[in-house]
Amino acid sequence: MSKILVTGGTGFIGSHTVVELQEAGYGVIIVDNLSNSKAETVDNIEKITGVRPEFENFDLSDRGAVLNFFLRHKGEINAVIHFAAFKAVGESVHKPLEYYRNNVNSLMNILEGMKYTGVANLVFSSSCTVYGQPDKLPVTEGTPRKPAESPYGNTKTVNEDIIRDFCHEEKQINGLALRYFNPIGAHPSSLIGESPVGIPNNLVPYITQTAAGLRKELSIFGDDYDTPDGTPIRDYIDVVDLSKAHVVAIKRLLEGKNKSNYEYFNIGTGKGLSVLELVNAFKKATGVALPYKIVGRRAGDIVKIWADTTLANTELGWKAEVPIEQTLLNAWNWEKRCRGIK
Ligand code: UDP
């Protein structure tokens, strides 16, 4: 059985990916310092899959701890999926050093540990944020990256470059970056999902918290953009679909099917939805009407972006499958479970 190190494996996308990996027959070791997640997620992963993943709690930006980990597990790990990172765009503007220190050092420590202990495969959690506001839609992997809008976004660009340069030199190591569009939803079991700390920044957690009565109303940030209904457009990807893309990527690397030792893929649905369309889909899916008001634009927002997923479809043989209403219903069921709503 191949064993996969999943950093950030108790986080939103990480936990769903651990479930999919275990269901596909992989062994998993999670490393997470629980800075933005809870240990009970490990229990819930076990409840879903019947298998308890191994779990270690330490800080991946601590070089000594990371090298020690790789030495202790020498010969045991076949691949790494690296999710662990700080991810709040706005916060990163105010705490740039914390973001660079955590997100960039963690990656470098992991690459060093991989090199010294002979771990050959890395899947990296990247983002469509590397494209900024693209000149042409949909975005393909050939679309040029643009200067990042925030330190958080820049850590994704810089980390892609570090992996590219490292793999260029270390031919025995394979890197594969997945550029996620907007991950949303929750596991259909309602046992794992997204748990933002404080007031949510992202649209779907804000919607589900509003529907649950925790927030008075959703503020829609601008309806005067150059889009059909004036609200911004995103490509919302179901978290379980997204997790399955990681399993496919791991399989590709372990079977040596990669075409070069650094590859990157867009992971989205290929379909753009406006904020208002998403709000309407939520109502259709759940029957819950959502109070909202239109307010001013949010600084730094992209107007519209969605993926061309041809490369992921053809090369990885992966495609998004869960309909948006089902995804939103899963998100709502998770929120209800968290709040004890029947
Ligand atoms: N959005 C909104 N109200 C909110 C949160 C988000 O209108 O409370 C809009 C935001 O302007 C953007 C879309 O929802 O157009 C997605 O925002 P999110 O922060 O989830 O993702 P990102 O902007 O990083 O793609």
Short mmCIF file of C-alpha atoms and ligand atoms in Angstrom, two decimals:
data_model
loop_
_atom_site.label_atom_id
_atom_site.label_comp_id
_atom_site.label_asym_id
_atom_site.label_seq_id
_atom_site.Cartn_x
_atom_site.Cartn_y
_atom_site.Cartn_z
CA MET A 1 0.00 0.00 0.00
CA SER A 2 1.38 3.41 -0.94
CA LYS A 3 1.53 5.92 1.87
CA ILE A 4 0.87 9.61 1.35
CA LEU A 5 1.93 12.46 3.63
CA VAL A 6 -0.90 15.01 3.65
CA THR A 7 0.13 18.31 5.19
CA GLY A 8 -2.83 20.37 6.35
CA GLY A 9 -4.86 17.16 6.36
CA THR A 10 -7.31 18.38 9.00
CA GLY A 11 -8.15 21.51 6.98
CA PHE A 12 -11.03 22.01 4.56
CA ILE A 13 -9.63 20.56 1.34
CA GLY A 14 -7.04 18.41 3.15
CA SER A 15 -9.61 16.47 5.20
CA HIS A 16 -11.76 15.71 2.15
CA THR A 17 -8.68 14.57 0.26
CA VAL A 18 -7.64 12.25 3.12
CA VAL A 19 -11.09 10.65 2.87
CA GLU A 20 -10.79 10.14 -0.90
CA LEU A 21 -7.24 8.80 -0.59
CA GLN A 22 -8.23 6.28 2.07
CA GLU A 23 -11.29 5.24 0.08
CA ALA A 24 -8.99 4.66 -2.91
CA GLY A 25 -6.81 2.38 -0.74
CA TYR A 26 -3.90 4.69 0.12
CA GLY A 27 -2.41 4.96 3.57
CA VAL A 28 -2.22 8.49 4.98
CA ILE A 29 -0.11 10.36 7.50
CA ILE A 30 -1.50 13.79 8.32
CA VAL A 31 0.79 16.53 9.57
CA ASP A 32 -1.06 19.58 10.86
CA ASN A 33 -0.43 21.99 13.72
CA LEU A 34 -4.19 22.65 14.10
CA SER A 35 -3.60 26.39 13.71
CA ASN A 36 -6.87 26.64 11.77
CA SER A 37 -8.50 23.23 12.25
CA LYS A 38 -9.55 20.75 14.92
CA ALA A 39 -8.20 17.37 16.04
CA GLU A 40 -11.75 15.94 16.01
CA THR A 41 -11.55 16.05 12.20
CA VAL A 42 -9.33 12.96 12.47
CA ASP A 43 -12.16 11.19 14.35
CA ASN A 44 -14.64 12.23 11.68
CA ILE A 45 -12.40 11.02 8.86
CA GLU A 46 -12.30 7.68 10.68
CA LYS A 47 -16.10 7.68 11.00
CA ILE A 48 -16.50 8.21 7.24
CA THR A 49 -13.85 5.77 6.01
CA GLY A 50 -13.51 3.26 8.85
CA VAL A 51 -9.78 3.93 8.83
CA ARG A 52 -7.94 6.22 11.24
CA PRO A 53 -5.20 8.16 9.46
CA GLU A 54 -1.92 8.59 11.31
CA PHE A 55 -1.62 12.11 12.69
CA GLU A 56 1.32 14.23 13.84
CA ASN A 57 1.03 17.73 15.23
CA PHE A 58 3.95 20.05 14.47
CA ASP A 59 4.75 23.25 12.63
CA LEU A 60 6.00 22.67 9.07
CA SER A 61 7.83 25.98 9.04
CA ASP A 62 10.14 24.45 11.71
CA ARG A 63 12.97 23.03 9.59
CA GLY A 64 14.33 20.78 12.32
CA ALA A 65 10.92 19.26 12.99
CA VAL A 66 10.32 18.61 9.29
CA LEU A 67 13.73 16.99 8.65
CA ASN A 68 13.28 14.90 11.79
CA PHE A 69 9.88 13.77 10.53
CA PHE A 70 11.26 12.70 7.14
CA LEU A 71 14.15 10.83 8.79
CA ARG A 72 11.79 9.00 11.16
CA HIS A 73 9.63 7.94 8.22
CA LYS A 74 12.45 7.17 5.79
CA GLY A 75 11.45 4.57 3.20
CA GLU A 76 7.80 4.77 4.23
CA ILE A 77 6.35 7.71 2.30
CA ASN A 78 5.67 7.49 -1.45
CA ALA A 79 4.29 10.97 -2.05
CA VAL A 80 3.39 14.26 -0.39
CA ILE A 81 0.32 16.43 -0.87
CA HIS A 82 1.10 19.85 0.54
CA PHE A 83 -1.96 21.82 1.66
CA ALA A 84 -0.77 23.35 4.93
CA ALA A 85 -0.72 27.14 4.58
CA PHE A 86 -2.20 30.36 5.87
CA LYS A 87 -4.96 31.34 3.45
CA ALA A 88 -6.71 34.57 4.43
CA VAL A 89 -6.15 37.06 1.61
CA GLY A 90 -6.96 40.19 3.64
CA GLU A 91 -4.96 39.12 6.68
CA SER A 92 -1.93 38.45 4.47
CA VAL A 93 -1.83 42.13 3.50
CA HIS A 94 -1.40 43.05 7.17
CA LYS A 95 0.91 40.16 8.11
CA PRO A 96 3.14 39.65 5.08
CA LEU A 97 6.10 38.23 7.00
CA GLU A 98 3.95 35.67 8.79
CA TYR A 99 2.51 34.57 5.46
CA TYR A 100 5.84 34.32 3.64
CA ARG A 101 7.54 32.68 6.63
CA ASN A 102 4.85 30.06 7.06
CA ASN A 103 3.86 29.32 3.47
CA VAL A 104 7.27 29.52 1.80
CA ASN A 105 9.44 28.01 4.55
CA SER A 106 7.08 25.06 4.95
CA LEU A 107 7.40 24.19 1.28
CA MET A 108 11.19 24.53 1.28
CA ASN A 109 11.48 22.36 4.38
CA ILE A 110 9.32 19.68 2.79
CA LEU A 111 11.32 19.71 -0.46
CA GLU A 112 14.53 19.39 1.53
CA GLY A 113 13.12 16.49 3.56
CA MET A 114 11.95 14.78 0.36
CA LYS A 115 15.35 15.17 -1.27
CA TYR A 116 17.31 13.79 1.68
CA THR A 117 15.05 10.80 2.26
CA GLY A 118 14.25 9.87 -1.34
CA VAL A 119 10.58 10.86 -1.51
CA ALA A 120 9.98 11.46 -5.22
CA ASN A 121 6.49 12.91 -5.61
CA LEU A 122 4.81 16.16 -4.57
CA VAL A 123 1.32 17.48 -5.32
CA PHE A 124 1.02 21.16 -4.47
CA SER A 125 -2.11 23.07 -3.67
CA SER A 126 -2.00 26.12 -5.92
CA SER A 127 -4.71 28.54 -6.94
CA CYS A 128 -6.24 30.38 -9.87
CA THR A 129 -5.15 33.48 -7.96
CA VAL A 130 -1.87 33.13 -9.92
CA TYR A 131 -3.76 34.32 -13.05
CA GLY A 132 -5.01 37.60 -11.51
CA GLN A 133 -7.67 39.11 -13.81
CA PRO A 134 -6.94 37.26 -17.06
CA ASP A 135 -7.18 39.11 -20.37
CA LYS A 136 -8.94 36.18 -22.03
CA LEU A 137 -11.49 33.69 -20.67
CA PRO A 138 -11.63 30.84 -19.93
CA VAL A 139 -8.09 30.50 -18.59
CA THR A 140 -5.92 27.67 -19.83
CA GLU A 141 -2.65 26.56 -18.26
CA GLY A 142 -1.00 28.59 -21.02
CA THR A 143 -2.59 31.81 -19.77
CA PRO A 144 0.20 34.00 -18.39
CA ARG A 145 0.34 34.43 -14.64
CA LYS A 146 0.00 38.00 -13.37
CA PRO A 147 1.57 39.78 -10.41
CA ALA A 148 -0.29 38.68 -7.28
CA GLU A 149 -2.85 40.96 -5.64
CA SER A 150 -1.83 39.98 -2.09
CA PRO A 151 1.04 38.38 -0.16
CA TYR A 152 -1.12 35.25 0.12
CA GLY A 153 -1.51 35.10 -3.66
CA ASN A 154 2.18 35.73 -4.09
CA THR A 155 3.05 32.76 -1.87
CA LYS A 156 1.22 30.57 -4.41
CA THR A 157 3.15 32.05 -7.34
CA VAL A 158 6.49 31.91 -5.51
CA ASN A 159 5.87 28.35 -4.32
CA GLU A 160 5.04 27.21 -7.86
CA ASP A 161 8.34 28.74 -8.97
CA ILE A 162 10.28 27.09 -6.15
CA ILE A 163 8.88 23.67 -7.12
CA ARG A 164 9.59 24.31 -10.83
CA ASP A 165 13.20 25.34 -10.14
CA PHE A 166 13.78 22.55 -7.65
CA CYS A 167 12.42 19.88 -10.02
CA HIS A 168 14.52 21.33 -12.83
CA GLU A 169 17.62 20.59 -10.79
CA GLU A 170 16.44 17.45 -8.96
CA LYS A 171 15.35 15.28 -11.85
CA GLN A 172 14.37 12.42 -9.53
CA ILE A 173 11.62 14.56 -7.98
CA ASN A 174 8.22 15.07 -9.61
CA GLY A 175 6.14 18.14 -8.82
CA LEU A 176 2.53 18.65 -9.84
CA ALA A 177 0.58 21.81 -8.99
CA LEU A 178 -3.21 21.90 -9.01
CA ARG A 179 -4.58 25.39 -9.55
CA TYR A 180 -7.93 25.35 -7.78
CA PHE A 181 -10.70 27.71 -8.72
CA ASN A 182 -13.24 28.38 -5.88
CA PRO A 183 -13.60 25.28 -3.66
CA ILE A 184 -16.96 25.04 -1.87
CA GLY A 185 -19.30 22.45 -0.36
CA ALA A 186 -18.81 19.71 2.19
CA HIS A 187 -18.74 15.94 2.45
CA PRO A 188 -22.22 14.41 1.86
CA SER A 189 -21.94 12.73 5.29
CA SER A 190 -21.90 16.22 6.90
CA LEU A 191 -19.06 14.98 9.11
CA ILE A 192 -16.41 17.26 7.57
CA GLY A 193 -16.66 20.67 5.90
CA GLU A 194 -15.37 24.21 6.01
CA SER A 195 -15.08 25.89 9.43
CA PRO A 196 -13.96 29.48 9.06
CA VAL A 197 -12.81 31.23 12.23
CA GLY A 198 -14.77 34.43 12.96
CA ILE A 199 -16.67 36.27 10.24
CA PRO A 200 -16.28 34.35 6.96
CA ASN A 201 -14.51 36.10 4.10
CA ASN A 202 -15.65 33.64 1.48
CA LEU A 203 -19.05 33.71 -0.16
CA VAL A 204 -20.47 30.25 0.57
CA PRO A 205 -19.64 30.09 4.30
CA TYR A 206 -21.14 33.58 4.61
CA ILE A 207 -24.28 32.38 2.81
CA THR A 208 -24.70 29.27 4.98
CA GLN A 209 -24.09 31.25 8.19
CA THR A 210 -26.66 33.81 7.09
CA ALA A 211 -29.17 31.06 6.32
CA ALA A 212 -28.45 29.60 9.78
CA GLY A 213 -29.25 32.97 11.37
CA LEU A 214 -25.72 33.77 12.56
CA ARG A 215 -25.49 36.75 10.19
CA LYS A 216 -28.28 39.21 9.46
CA GLU A 217 -27.83 39.34 5.71
CA LEU A 218 -25.34 38.69 2.95
CA SER A 219 -23.59 41.77 1.59
CA ILE A 220 -23.02 41.42 -2.14
CA PHE A 221 -19.89 43.37 -2.98
CA GLY A 222 -20.92 45.31 -6.06
CA ASP A 223 -23.47 44.81 -8.86
CA ASP A 224 -21.97 47.25 -11.34
CA TYR A 225 -19.29 45.03 -12.85
CA ASP A 226 -19.00 44.22 -16.52
CA THR A 227 -20.92 40.92 -16.25
CA PRO A 228 -24.49 40.02 -17.35
CA ASP A 229 -26.07 40.74 -13.93
CA GLY A 230 -23.33 43.08 -12.70
CA THR A 231 -21.98 40.73 -9.97
CA PRO A 232 -18.56 39.02 -10.23
CA ILE A 233 -18.19 35.58 -11.77
CA ARG A 234 -16.27 32.61 -10.33
CA ASP A 235 -15.84 28.92 -11.09
CA TYR A 236 -17.14 27.15 -7.95
CA ILE A 237 -15.73 23.63 -7.61
CA ASP A 238 -17.15 20.98 -5.29
CA VAL A 239 -14.64 20.02 -2.59
CA VAL A 240 -15.16 16.28 -3.11
CA ASP A 241 -14.61 16.63 -6.86
CA LEU A 242 -11.51 18.68 -6.09
CA SER A 243 -10.27 16.05 -3.65
CA LYS A 244 -10.64 13.36 -6.29
CA ALA A 245 -8.35 15.40 -8.56
CA HIS A 246 -5.62 14.93 -5.92
CA VAL A 247 -6.09 11.17 -5.92
CA VAL A 248 -5.80 11.14 -9.71
CA ALA A 249 -2.68 13.33 -9.54
CA ILE A 250 -1.06 11.02 -6.97
CA LYS A 251 -1.83 7.99 -9.12
CA ARG A 252 -0.33 9.72 -12.14
CA LEU A 253 2.93 10.39 -10.32
CA LEU A 254 3.16 6.99 -8.63
CA GLU A 255 2.55 5.23 -11.95
CA GLY A 256 5.07 7.45 -13.72
CA LYS A 257 2.45 8.72 -16.20
CA ASN A 258 3.52 12.37 -15.88
CA LYS A 259 4.86 13.92 -19.08
CA SER A 260 7.49 16.04 -17.34
CA ASN A 261 8.74 16.29 -13.78
CA TYR A 262 6.91 19.58 -13.20
CA GLU A 263 3.30 19.88 -14.36
CA TYR A 264 0.35 22.09 -13.46
CA PHE A 265 -3.38 21.80 -14.08
CA ASN A 266 -6.49 23.94 -13.70
CA ILE A 267 -9.06 22.32 -11.44
CA GLY A 268 -12.49 23.86 -11.87
CA THR A 269 -15.86 23.07 -13.47
CA GLY A 270 -15.28 25.14 -16.58
CA LYS A 271 -18.46 27.09 -15.84
CA GLY A 272 -18.69 30.60 -14.39
CA LEU A 273 -21.45 31.61 -11.97
CA SER A 274 -22.22 35.12 -10.76
CA VAL A 275 -22.79 35.91 -7.09
CA LEU A 276 -26.51 36.39 -7.75
CA GLU A 277 -26.70 33.11 -9.68
CA LEU A 278 -25.07 31.35 -6.74
CA VAL A 279 -27.50 32.93 -4.26
CA ASN A 280 -30.42 31.78 -6.45
CA ALA A 281 -28.96 28.27 -6.75
CA PHE A 282 -28.71 28.15 -2.94
CA LYS A 283 -32.40 29.01 -2.62
CA LYS A 284 -33.33 26.41 -5.23
CA ALA A 285 -31.20 23.73 -3.55
CA THR A 286 -32.24 24.33 0.05
CA GLY A 287 -35.57 26.16 -0.10
CA VAL A 288 -34.05 28.77 2.21
CA ALA A 289 -34.39 32.36 1.00
CA LEU A 290 -31.40 34.47 1.77
CA PRO A 291 -31.63 38.09 2.90
CA TYR A 292 -29.07 40.13 1.01
CA LYS A 293 -28.19 43.70 0.14
CA ILE A 294 -25.96 45.17 -2.50
CA VAL A 295 -23.04 47.13 -1.08
CA GLY A 296 -19.88 48.65 -2.56
CA ARG A 297 -17.17 46.70 -4.35
CA ARG A 298 -14.57 44.83 -2.29
CA ALA A 299 -11.02 46.06 -2.87
CA GLY A 300 -8.89 43.75 -4.97
CA ASP A 301 -11.76 41.59 -6.30
CA ILE A 302 -11.35 39.96 -9.69
CA VAL A 303 -14.31 40.69 -12.01
CA LYS A 304 -14.59 37.30 -13.69
CA ILE A 305 -12.66 34.09 -13.97
CA TRP A 306 -13.41 30.52 -14.91
CA ALA A 307 -11.32 27.58 -16.00
CA ASP A 308 -10.67 25.84 -19.26
CA THR A 309 -10.44 22.31 -17.88
CA THR A 310 -9.49 20.58 -21.13
CA LEU A 311 -6.02 19.62 -19.90
CA ALA A 312 -7.29 18.12 -16.63
CA ASN A 313 -10.05 16.30 -18.57
CA THR A 314 -7.74 14.82 -21.18
CA GLU A 315 -4.43 14.36 -19.34
CA LEU A 316 -5.67 13.52 -15.85
CA GLY A 317 -8.93 11.96 -16.99
CA TRP A 318 -10.62 14.02 -14.26
CA LYS A 319 -13.73 16.13 -14.47
CA ALA A 320 -16.06 17.89 -12.04
CA GLU A 321 -19.28 15.93 -11.55
CA VAL A 322 -21.31 17.19 -8.60
CA PRO A 323 -24.11 19.60 -9.67
CA ILE A 324 -23.95 23.02 -8.01
CA GLU A 325 -27.29 22.55 -6.19
CA GLN A 326 -26.02 19.33 -4.59
CA THR A 327 -22.79 21.07 -3.58
CA LEU A 328 -24.73 23.92 -1.95
CA LEU A 329 -27.08 21.47 -0.22
CA ASN A 330 -24.05 19.64 1.21
CA ALA A 331 -22.63 22.96 2.46
CA TRP A 332 -25.98 23.78 4.07
CA ASN A 333 -26.32 20.34 5.70
CA TRP A 334 -22.82 20.74 7.16
CA GLU A 335 -23.66 24.20 8.52
CA LYS A 336 -26.88 22.84 10.05
CA ARG A 337 -24.99 19.99 11.70
CA CYS A 338 -22.42 22.42 13.13
CA ARG A 339 -25.19 24.65 14.55
CA GLY A 340 -27.46 21.86 15.75
CA ILE A 341 -30.23 22.87 13.33
CA LYS A 342 -32.64 20.07 12.38
N1 UDP B 1 -18.68 37.96 -2.06
C1 UDP B 1 -19.75 38.74 -1.67
N2 UDP B 1 -20.06 38.80 -0.35
C2 UDP B 1 -19.35 38.14 0.62
C3 UDP B 1 -18.25 37.34 0.21
C4 UDP B 1 -17.94 37.30 -1.14
O1 UDP B 1 -20.43 39.35 -2.51
O2 UDP B 1 -19.67 38.25 1.80
C5 UDP B 1 -18.34 37.87 -3.50
C6 UDP B 1 -16.96 38.39 -3.83
O3 UDP B 1 -17.04 39.77 -4.13
C7 UDP B 1 -16.59 37.54 -5.03
C8 UDP B 1 -17.32 36.23 -4.82
O4 UDP B 1 -18.30 36.49 -3.83
O5 UDP B 1 -17.09 38.12 -6.20
C9 UDP B 1 -16.41 35.12 -4.30
O6 UDP B 1 -15.70 35.60 -3.18
P1 UDP B 1 -14.76 34.66 -2.33
O7 UDP B 1 -14.11 35.51 -1.28
O8 UDP B 1 -15.52 33.47 -1.86
O9 UDP B 1 -13.69 34.14 -3.38
P2 UDP B 1 -12.56 34.94 -4.22
O10 UDP B 1 -12.98 36.38 -4.33
O11 UDP B 1 -11.30 34.75 -3.49
O12 UDP B 1 -12.56 34.28 -5.56
#
